[in-house]
XYZ file of N, CA and C in Angstrom:
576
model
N 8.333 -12.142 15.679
C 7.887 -11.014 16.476
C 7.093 -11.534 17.655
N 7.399 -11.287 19.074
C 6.979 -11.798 20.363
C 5.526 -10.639 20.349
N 4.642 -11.047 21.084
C 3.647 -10.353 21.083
C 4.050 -9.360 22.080
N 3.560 -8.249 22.406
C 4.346 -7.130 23.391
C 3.092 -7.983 24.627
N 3.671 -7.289 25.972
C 2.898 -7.393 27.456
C 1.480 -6.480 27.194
N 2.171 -5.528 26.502
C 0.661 -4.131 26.231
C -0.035 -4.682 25.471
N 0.359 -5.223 24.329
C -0.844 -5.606 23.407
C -1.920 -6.732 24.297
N -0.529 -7.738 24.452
C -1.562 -8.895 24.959
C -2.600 -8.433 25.959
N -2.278 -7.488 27.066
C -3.234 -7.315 27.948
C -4.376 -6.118 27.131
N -4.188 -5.915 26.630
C -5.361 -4.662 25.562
C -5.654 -5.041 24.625
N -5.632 -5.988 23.915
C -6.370 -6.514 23.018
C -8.160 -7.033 23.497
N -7.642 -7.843 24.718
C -9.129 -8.088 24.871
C -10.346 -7.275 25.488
N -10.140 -6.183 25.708
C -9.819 -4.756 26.266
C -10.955 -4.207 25.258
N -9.680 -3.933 24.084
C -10.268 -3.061 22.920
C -11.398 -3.938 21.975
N -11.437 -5.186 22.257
C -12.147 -6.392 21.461
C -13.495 -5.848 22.280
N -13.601 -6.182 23.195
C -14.863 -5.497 24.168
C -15.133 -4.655 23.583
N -14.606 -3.431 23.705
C -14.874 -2.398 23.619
C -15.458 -1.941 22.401
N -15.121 -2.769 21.184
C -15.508 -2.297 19.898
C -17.093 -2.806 19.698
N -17.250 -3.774 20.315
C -18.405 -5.029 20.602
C -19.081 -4.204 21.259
N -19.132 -4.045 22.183
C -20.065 -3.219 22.881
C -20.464 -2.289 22.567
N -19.592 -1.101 22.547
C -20.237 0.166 22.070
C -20.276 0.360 20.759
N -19.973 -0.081 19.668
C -20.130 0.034 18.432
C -20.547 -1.067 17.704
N -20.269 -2.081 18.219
C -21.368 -3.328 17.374
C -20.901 -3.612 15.845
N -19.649 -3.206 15.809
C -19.262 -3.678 13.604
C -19.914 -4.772 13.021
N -20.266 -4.266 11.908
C -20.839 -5.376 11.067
C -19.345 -6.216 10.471
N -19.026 -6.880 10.475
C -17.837 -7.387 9.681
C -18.467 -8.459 8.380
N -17.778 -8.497 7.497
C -18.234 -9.507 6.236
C -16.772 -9.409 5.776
N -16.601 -10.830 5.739
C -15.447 -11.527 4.510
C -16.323 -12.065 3.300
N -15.670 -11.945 2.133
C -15.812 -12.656 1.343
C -15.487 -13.801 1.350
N -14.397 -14.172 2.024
C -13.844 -15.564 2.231
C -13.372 -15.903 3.076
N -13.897 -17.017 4.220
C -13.191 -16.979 5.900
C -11.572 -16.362 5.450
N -11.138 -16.198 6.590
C -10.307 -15.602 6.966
C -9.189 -15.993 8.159
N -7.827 -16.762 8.207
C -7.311 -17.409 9.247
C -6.292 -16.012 9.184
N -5.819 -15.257 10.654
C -5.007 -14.349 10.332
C -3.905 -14.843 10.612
N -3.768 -16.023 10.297
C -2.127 -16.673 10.425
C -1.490 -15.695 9.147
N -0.239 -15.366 9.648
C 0.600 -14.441 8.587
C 1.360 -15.385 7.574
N 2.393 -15.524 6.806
C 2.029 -13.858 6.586
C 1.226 -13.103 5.378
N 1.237 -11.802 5.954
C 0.409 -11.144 4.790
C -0.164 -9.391 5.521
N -0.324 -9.002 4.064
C -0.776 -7.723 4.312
C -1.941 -7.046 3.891
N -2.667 -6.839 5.357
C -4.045 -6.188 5.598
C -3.937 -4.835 5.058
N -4.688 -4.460 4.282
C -4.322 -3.328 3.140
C -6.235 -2.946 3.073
N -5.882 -1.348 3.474
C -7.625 -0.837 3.049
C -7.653 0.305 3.793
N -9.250 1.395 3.937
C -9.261 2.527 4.257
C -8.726 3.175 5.465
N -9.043 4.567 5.492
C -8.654 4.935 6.483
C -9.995 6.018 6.799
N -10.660 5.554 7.788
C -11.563 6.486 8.486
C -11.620 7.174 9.596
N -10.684 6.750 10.525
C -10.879 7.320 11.480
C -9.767 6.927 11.874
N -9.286 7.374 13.588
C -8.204 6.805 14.634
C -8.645 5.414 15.060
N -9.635 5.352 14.611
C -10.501 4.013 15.716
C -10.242 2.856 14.946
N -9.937 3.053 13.343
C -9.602 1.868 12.589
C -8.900 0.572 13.410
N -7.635 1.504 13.453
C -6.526 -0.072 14.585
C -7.537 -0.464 15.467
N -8.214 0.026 15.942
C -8.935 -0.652 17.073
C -10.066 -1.664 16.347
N -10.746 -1.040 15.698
C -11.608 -2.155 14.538
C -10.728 -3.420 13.917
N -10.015 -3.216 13.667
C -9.053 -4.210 12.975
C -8.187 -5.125 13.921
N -7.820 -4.517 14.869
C -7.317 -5.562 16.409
C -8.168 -6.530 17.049
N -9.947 -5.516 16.773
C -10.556 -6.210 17.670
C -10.944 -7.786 16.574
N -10.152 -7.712 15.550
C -10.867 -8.861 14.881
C -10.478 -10.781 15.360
N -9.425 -10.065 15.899
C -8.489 -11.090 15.754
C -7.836 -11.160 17.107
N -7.476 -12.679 17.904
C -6.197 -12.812 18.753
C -4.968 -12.499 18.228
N -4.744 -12.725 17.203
C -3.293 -12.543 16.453
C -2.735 -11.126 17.198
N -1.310 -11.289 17.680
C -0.915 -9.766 17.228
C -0.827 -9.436 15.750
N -0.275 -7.855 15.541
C -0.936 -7.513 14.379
C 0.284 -6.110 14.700
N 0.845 -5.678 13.268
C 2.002 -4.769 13.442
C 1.120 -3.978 12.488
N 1.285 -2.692 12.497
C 0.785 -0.895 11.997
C 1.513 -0.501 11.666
N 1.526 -0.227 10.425
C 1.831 1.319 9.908
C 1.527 2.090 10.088
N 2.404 3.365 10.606
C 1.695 4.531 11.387
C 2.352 5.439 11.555
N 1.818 7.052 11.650
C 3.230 7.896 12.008
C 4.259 8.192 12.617
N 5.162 8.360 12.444
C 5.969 8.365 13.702
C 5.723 9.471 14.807
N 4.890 10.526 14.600
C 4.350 11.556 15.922
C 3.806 10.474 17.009
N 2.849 9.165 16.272
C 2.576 9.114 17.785
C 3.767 8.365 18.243
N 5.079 8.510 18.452
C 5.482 7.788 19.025
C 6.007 9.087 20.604
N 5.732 10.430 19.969
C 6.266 11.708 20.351
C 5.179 11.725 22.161
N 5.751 12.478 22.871
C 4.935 12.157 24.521
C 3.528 13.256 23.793
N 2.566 12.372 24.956
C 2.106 11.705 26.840
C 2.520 9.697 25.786
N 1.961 9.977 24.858
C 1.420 8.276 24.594
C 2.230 7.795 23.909
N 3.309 8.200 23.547
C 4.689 7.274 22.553
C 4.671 6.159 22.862
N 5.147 5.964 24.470
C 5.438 5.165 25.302
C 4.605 3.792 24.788
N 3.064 4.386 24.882
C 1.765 2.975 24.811
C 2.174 2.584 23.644
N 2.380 3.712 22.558
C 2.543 3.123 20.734
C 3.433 2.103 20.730
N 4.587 2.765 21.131
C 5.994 1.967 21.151
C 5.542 0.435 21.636
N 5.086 0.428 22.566
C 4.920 -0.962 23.509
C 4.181 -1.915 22.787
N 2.869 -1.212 22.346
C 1.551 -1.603 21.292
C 2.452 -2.152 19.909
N 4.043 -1.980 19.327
C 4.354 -2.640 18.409
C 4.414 -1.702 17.126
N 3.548 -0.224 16.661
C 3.628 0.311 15.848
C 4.458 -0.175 14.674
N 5.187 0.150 13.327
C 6.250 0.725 12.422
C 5.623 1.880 12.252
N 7.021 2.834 12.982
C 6.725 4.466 12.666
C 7.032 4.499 11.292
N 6.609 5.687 10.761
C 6.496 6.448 9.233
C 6.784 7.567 9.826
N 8.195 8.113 9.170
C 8.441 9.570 8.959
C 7.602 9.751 7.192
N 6.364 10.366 7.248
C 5.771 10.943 5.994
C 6.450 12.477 5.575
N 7.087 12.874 6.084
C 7.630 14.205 5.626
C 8.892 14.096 4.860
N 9.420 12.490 4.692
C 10.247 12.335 3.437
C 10.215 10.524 3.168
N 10.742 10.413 1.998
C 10.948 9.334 1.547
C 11.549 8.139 3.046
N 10.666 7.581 3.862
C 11.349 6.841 5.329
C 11.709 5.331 4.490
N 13.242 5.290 3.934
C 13.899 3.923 3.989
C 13.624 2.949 4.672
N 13.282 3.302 5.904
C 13.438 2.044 7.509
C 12.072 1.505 7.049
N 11.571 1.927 6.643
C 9.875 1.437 6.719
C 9.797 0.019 6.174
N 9.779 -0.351 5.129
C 9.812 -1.247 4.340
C 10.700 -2.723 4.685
N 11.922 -2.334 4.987
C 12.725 -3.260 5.890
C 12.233 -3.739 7.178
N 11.712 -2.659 7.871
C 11.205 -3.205 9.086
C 9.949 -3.940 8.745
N 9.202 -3.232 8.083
C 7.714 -4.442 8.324
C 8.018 -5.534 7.180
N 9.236 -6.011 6.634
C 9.756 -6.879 5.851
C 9.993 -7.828 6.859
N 10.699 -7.230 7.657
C 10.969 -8.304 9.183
C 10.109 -9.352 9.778
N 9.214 -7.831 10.215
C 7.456 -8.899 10.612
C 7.458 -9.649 9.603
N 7.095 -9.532 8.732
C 6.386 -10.706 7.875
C 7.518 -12.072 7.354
N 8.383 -11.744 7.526
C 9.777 -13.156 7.897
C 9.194 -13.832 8.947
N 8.943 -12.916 9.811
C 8.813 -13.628 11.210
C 7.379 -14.171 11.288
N 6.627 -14.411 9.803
C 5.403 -15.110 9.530
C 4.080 -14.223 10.860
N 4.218 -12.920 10.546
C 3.234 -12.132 11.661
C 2.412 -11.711 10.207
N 1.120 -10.574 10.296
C 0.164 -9.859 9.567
C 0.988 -7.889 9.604
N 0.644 -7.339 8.913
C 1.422 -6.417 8.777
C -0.037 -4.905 8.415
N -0.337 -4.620 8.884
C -1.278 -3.614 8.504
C -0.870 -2.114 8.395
N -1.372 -2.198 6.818
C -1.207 -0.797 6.032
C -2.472 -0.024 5.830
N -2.596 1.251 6.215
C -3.730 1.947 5.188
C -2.352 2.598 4.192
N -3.087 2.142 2.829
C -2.657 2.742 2.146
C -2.719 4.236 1.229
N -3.996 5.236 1.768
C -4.176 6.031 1.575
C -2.815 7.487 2.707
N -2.745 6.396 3.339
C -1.316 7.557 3.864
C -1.984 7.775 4.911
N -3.340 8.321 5.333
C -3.651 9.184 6.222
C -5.095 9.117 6.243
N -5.743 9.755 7.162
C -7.145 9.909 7.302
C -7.758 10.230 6.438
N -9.176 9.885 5.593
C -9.478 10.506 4.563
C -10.778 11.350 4.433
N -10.266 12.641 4.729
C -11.031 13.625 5.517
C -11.836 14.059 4.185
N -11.246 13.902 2.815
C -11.695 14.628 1.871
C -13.095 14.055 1.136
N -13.969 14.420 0.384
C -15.371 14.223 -0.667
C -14.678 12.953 -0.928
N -13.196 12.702 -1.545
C -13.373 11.332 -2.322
C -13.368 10.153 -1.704
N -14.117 8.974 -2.828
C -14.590 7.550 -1.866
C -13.420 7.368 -1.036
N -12.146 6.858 -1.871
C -11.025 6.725 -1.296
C -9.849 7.871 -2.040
N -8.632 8.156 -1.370
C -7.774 9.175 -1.931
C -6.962 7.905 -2.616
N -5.657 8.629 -3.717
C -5.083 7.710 -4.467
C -4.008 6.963 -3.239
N -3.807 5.784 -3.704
C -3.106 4.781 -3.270
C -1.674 4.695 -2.973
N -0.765 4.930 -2.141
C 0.981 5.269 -2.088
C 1.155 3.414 -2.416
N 2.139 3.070 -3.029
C 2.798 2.172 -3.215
C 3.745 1.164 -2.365
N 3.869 1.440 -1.156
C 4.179 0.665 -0.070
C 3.750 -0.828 0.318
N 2.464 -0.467 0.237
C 1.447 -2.070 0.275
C 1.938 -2.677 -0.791
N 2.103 -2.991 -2.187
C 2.058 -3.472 -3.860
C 3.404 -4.174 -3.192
N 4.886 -2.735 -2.993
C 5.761 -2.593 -3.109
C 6.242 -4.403 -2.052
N 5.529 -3.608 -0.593
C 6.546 -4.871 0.396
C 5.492 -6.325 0.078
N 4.257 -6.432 -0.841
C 3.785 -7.989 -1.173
C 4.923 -8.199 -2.440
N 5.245 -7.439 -3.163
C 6.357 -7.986 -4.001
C 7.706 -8.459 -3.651
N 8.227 -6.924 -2.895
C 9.517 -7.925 -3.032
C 9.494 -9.039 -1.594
N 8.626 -9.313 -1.019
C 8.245 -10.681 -0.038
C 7.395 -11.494 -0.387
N 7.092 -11.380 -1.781
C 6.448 -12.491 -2.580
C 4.828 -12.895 -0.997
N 4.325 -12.175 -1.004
C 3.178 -12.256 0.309
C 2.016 -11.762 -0.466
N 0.946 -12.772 0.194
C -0.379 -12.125 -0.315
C -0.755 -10.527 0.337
N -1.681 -10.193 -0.137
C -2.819 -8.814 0.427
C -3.911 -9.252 0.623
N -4.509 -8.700 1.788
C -5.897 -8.827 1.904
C -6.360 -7.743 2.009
N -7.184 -7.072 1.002
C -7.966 -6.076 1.160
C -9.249 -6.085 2.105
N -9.042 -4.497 2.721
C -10.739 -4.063 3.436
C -11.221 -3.073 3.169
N -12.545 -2.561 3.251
C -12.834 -1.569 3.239
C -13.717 -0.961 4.837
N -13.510 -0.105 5.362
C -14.340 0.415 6.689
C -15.776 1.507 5.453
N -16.721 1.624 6.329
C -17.471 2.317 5.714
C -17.858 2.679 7.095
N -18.937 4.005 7.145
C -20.156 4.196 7.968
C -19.340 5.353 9.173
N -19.823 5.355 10.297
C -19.397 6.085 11.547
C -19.444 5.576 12.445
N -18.644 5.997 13.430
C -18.537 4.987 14.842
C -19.469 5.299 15.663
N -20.388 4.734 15.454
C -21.153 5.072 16.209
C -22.194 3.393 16.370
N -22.783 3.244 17.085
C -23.844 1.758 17.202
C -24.177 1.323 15.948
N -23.610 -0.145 15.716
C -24.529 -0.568 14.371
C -24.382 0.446 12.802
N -23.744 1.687 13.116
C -23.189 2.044 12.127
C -21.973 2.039 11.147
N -20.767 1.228 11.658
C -19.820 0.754 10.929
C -19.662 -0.574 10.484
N -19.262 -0.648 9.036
C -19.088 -1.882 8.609
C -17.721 -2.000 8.065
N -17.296 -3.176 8.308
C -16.000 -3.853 7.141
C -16.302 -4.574 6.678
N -15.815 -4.624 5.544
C -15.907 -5.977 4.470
C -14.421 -6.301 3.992
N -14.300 -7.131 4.383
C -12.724 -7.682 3.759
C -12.440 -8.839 2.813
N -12.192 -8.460 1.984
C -12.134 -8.988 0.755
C -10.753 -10.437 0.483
N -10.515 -11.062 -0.922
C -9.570 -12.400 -0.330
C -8.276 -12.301 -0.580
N -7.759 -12.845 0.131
C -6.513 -12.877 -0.268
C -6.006 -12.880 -1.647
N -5.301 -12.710 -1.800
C -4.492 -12.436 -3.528
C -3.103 -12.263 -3.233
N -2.259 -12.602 -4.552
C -0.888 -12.401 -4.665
C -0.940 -11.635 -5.384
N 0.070 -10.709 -5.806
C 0.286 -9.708 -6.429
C 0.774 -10.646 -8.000
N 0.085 -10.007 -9.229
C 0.852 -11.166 -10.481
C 1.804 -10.260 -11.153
N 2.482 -9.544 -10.751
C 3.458 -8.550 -11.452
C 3.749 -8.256 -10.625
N 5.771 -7.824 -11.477
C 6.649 -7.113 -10.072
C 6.454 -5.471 -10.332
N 5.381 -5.044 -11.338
C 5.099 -3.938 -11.888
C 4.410 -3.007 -10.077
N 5.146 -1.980 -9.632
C 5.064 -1.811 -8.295
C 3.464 -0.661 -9.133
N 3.776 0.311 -9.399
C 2.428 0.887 -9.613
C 1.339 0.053 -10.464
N 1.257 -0.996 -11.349
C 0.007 -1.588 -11.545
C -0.502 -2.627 -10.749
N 0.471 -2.837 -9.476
C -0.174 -3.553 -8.429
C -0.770 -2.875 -7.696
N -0.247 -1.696 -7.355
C -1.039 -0.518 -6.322
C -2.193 0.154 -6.866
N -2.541 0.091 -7.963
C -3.794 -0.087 -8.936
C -4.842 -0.898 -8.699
N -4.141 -2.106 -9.089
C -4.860 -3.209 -8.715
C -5.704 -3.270 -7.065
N -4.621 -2.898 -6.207
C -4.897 -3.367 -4.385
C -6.272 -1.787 -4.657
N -6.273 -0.693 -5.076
C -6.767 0.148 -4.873
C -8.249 0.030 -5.545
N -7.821 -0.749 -6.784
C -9.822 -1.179 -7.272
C -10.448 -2.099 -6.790
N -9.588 -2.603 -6.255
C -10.138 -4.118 -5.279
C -10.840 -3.413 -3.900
N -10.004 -2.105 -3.173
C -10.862 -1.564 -2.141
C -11.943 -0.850 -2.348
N -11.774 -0.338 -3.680
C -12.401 0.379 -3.827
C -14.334 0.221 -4.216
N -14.221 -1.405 -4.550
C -15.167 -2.312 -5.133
C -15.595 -2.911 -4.100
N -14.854 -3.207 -3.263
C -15.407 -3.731 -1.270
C -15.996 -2.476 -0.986
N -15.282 -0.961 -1.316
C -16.181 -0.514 -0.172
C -17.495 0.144 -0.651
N -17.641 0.496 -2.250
C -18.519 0.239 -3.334
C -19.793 -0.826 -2.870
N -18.967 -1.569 -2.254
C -20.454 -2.552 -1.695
C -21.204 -2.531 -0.983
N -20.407 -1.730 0.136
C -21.155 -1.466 1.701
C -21.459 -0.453 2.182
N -21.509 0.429 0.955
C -22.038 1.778 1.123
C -23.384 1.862 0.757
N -23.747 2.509 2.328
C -25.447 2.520 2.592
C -26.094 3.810 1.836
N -26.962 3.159 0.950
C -27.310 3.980 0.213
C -28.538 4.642 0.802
């Protein structure tokens, strides 16, 4: 996977930008090289996530994401920016194959695996099987994260947790597994 013209020139862009006006705390448990491949797997708080998670790294970096935004004024930027659309309104075949691709092509592949924003009381919502699913059958580690806090100065944190292989081709007790592992990162960095 060639890095797109858009990313490369907006990455350092949005790297600023997260730095400056929001200041993230970031914590690994264990350095972290984002040489691929592998899949960045963890919450979903906001729209601003991709941007938290881009700004971590030079690497390009491929999304899971809906396919609306690919729909006008801003398709255009998504499209360019590299997305994998998700039709969520049915079972999307293409999904899995395509970000199977990226990660052939030894790139990072980023999933929230909660599906969607998680607007609701719970810490995290339950886990879709996509993440478990494409570290199995591509034999690829996961790296879990968790976002906590609000975007706002000095108020958001990530903690990203270590790499792991999945030890079963068991697709729901891996998506178990990836989901207590976030769930225990973000268990940590919640300001009490």
């Amino acid at each position: 996977m060639k890095e797109t013209f858009l990313y490369r020139l907006l990455r350092p862009v949005v790297s600023l930008y997260m730095k400056l006006i929001y200041k993230p705390q970031v914590i690994y448990e264990e350095p972290l090289d984002f040489e691929g491949p592998f899949i960045f797997a963890g919450t979903h708080t906001s729209f601003k996530d991709c941007l938290l998670i881009a700004s971590l790294t030079n690497k390009p970096l491929r999304f899971l994401a809906k396919k609306e935004l690919l729909d006008p004024p801003f398709g255009i930027f998504f499209r360019f920016a590299g997305i994998i659309p998700v039709n969520r309104k049915i079972k999307d075949k293409t999904v899995l194959p395509a970000a199977s691709n990226v990660l052939k092509e030894n790139y990072v592949v980023v999933i929230f695996p909660e599906g969607t924003i998680n607007k609701t009381d719970d810490l995290i919502m339950p886990f879709k099987k996509g993440a478990a699913k494409l570290a199995i059958d591509n034999n690829c580690p996961i790296v879990p994260f968790a976002i906590n806090g609000i975007y706002k100065r000095n108020q958001i944190i990530i903690k990203i947790g270590k790499k792991y292989f999945p030890k079963t081709d068991d697709v729901e007790k891996e998506t178990k597994v990836l989901e207590t592992k976030v769930t225990t990162l973000l268990e940590s960095v919640i300001k009490k």
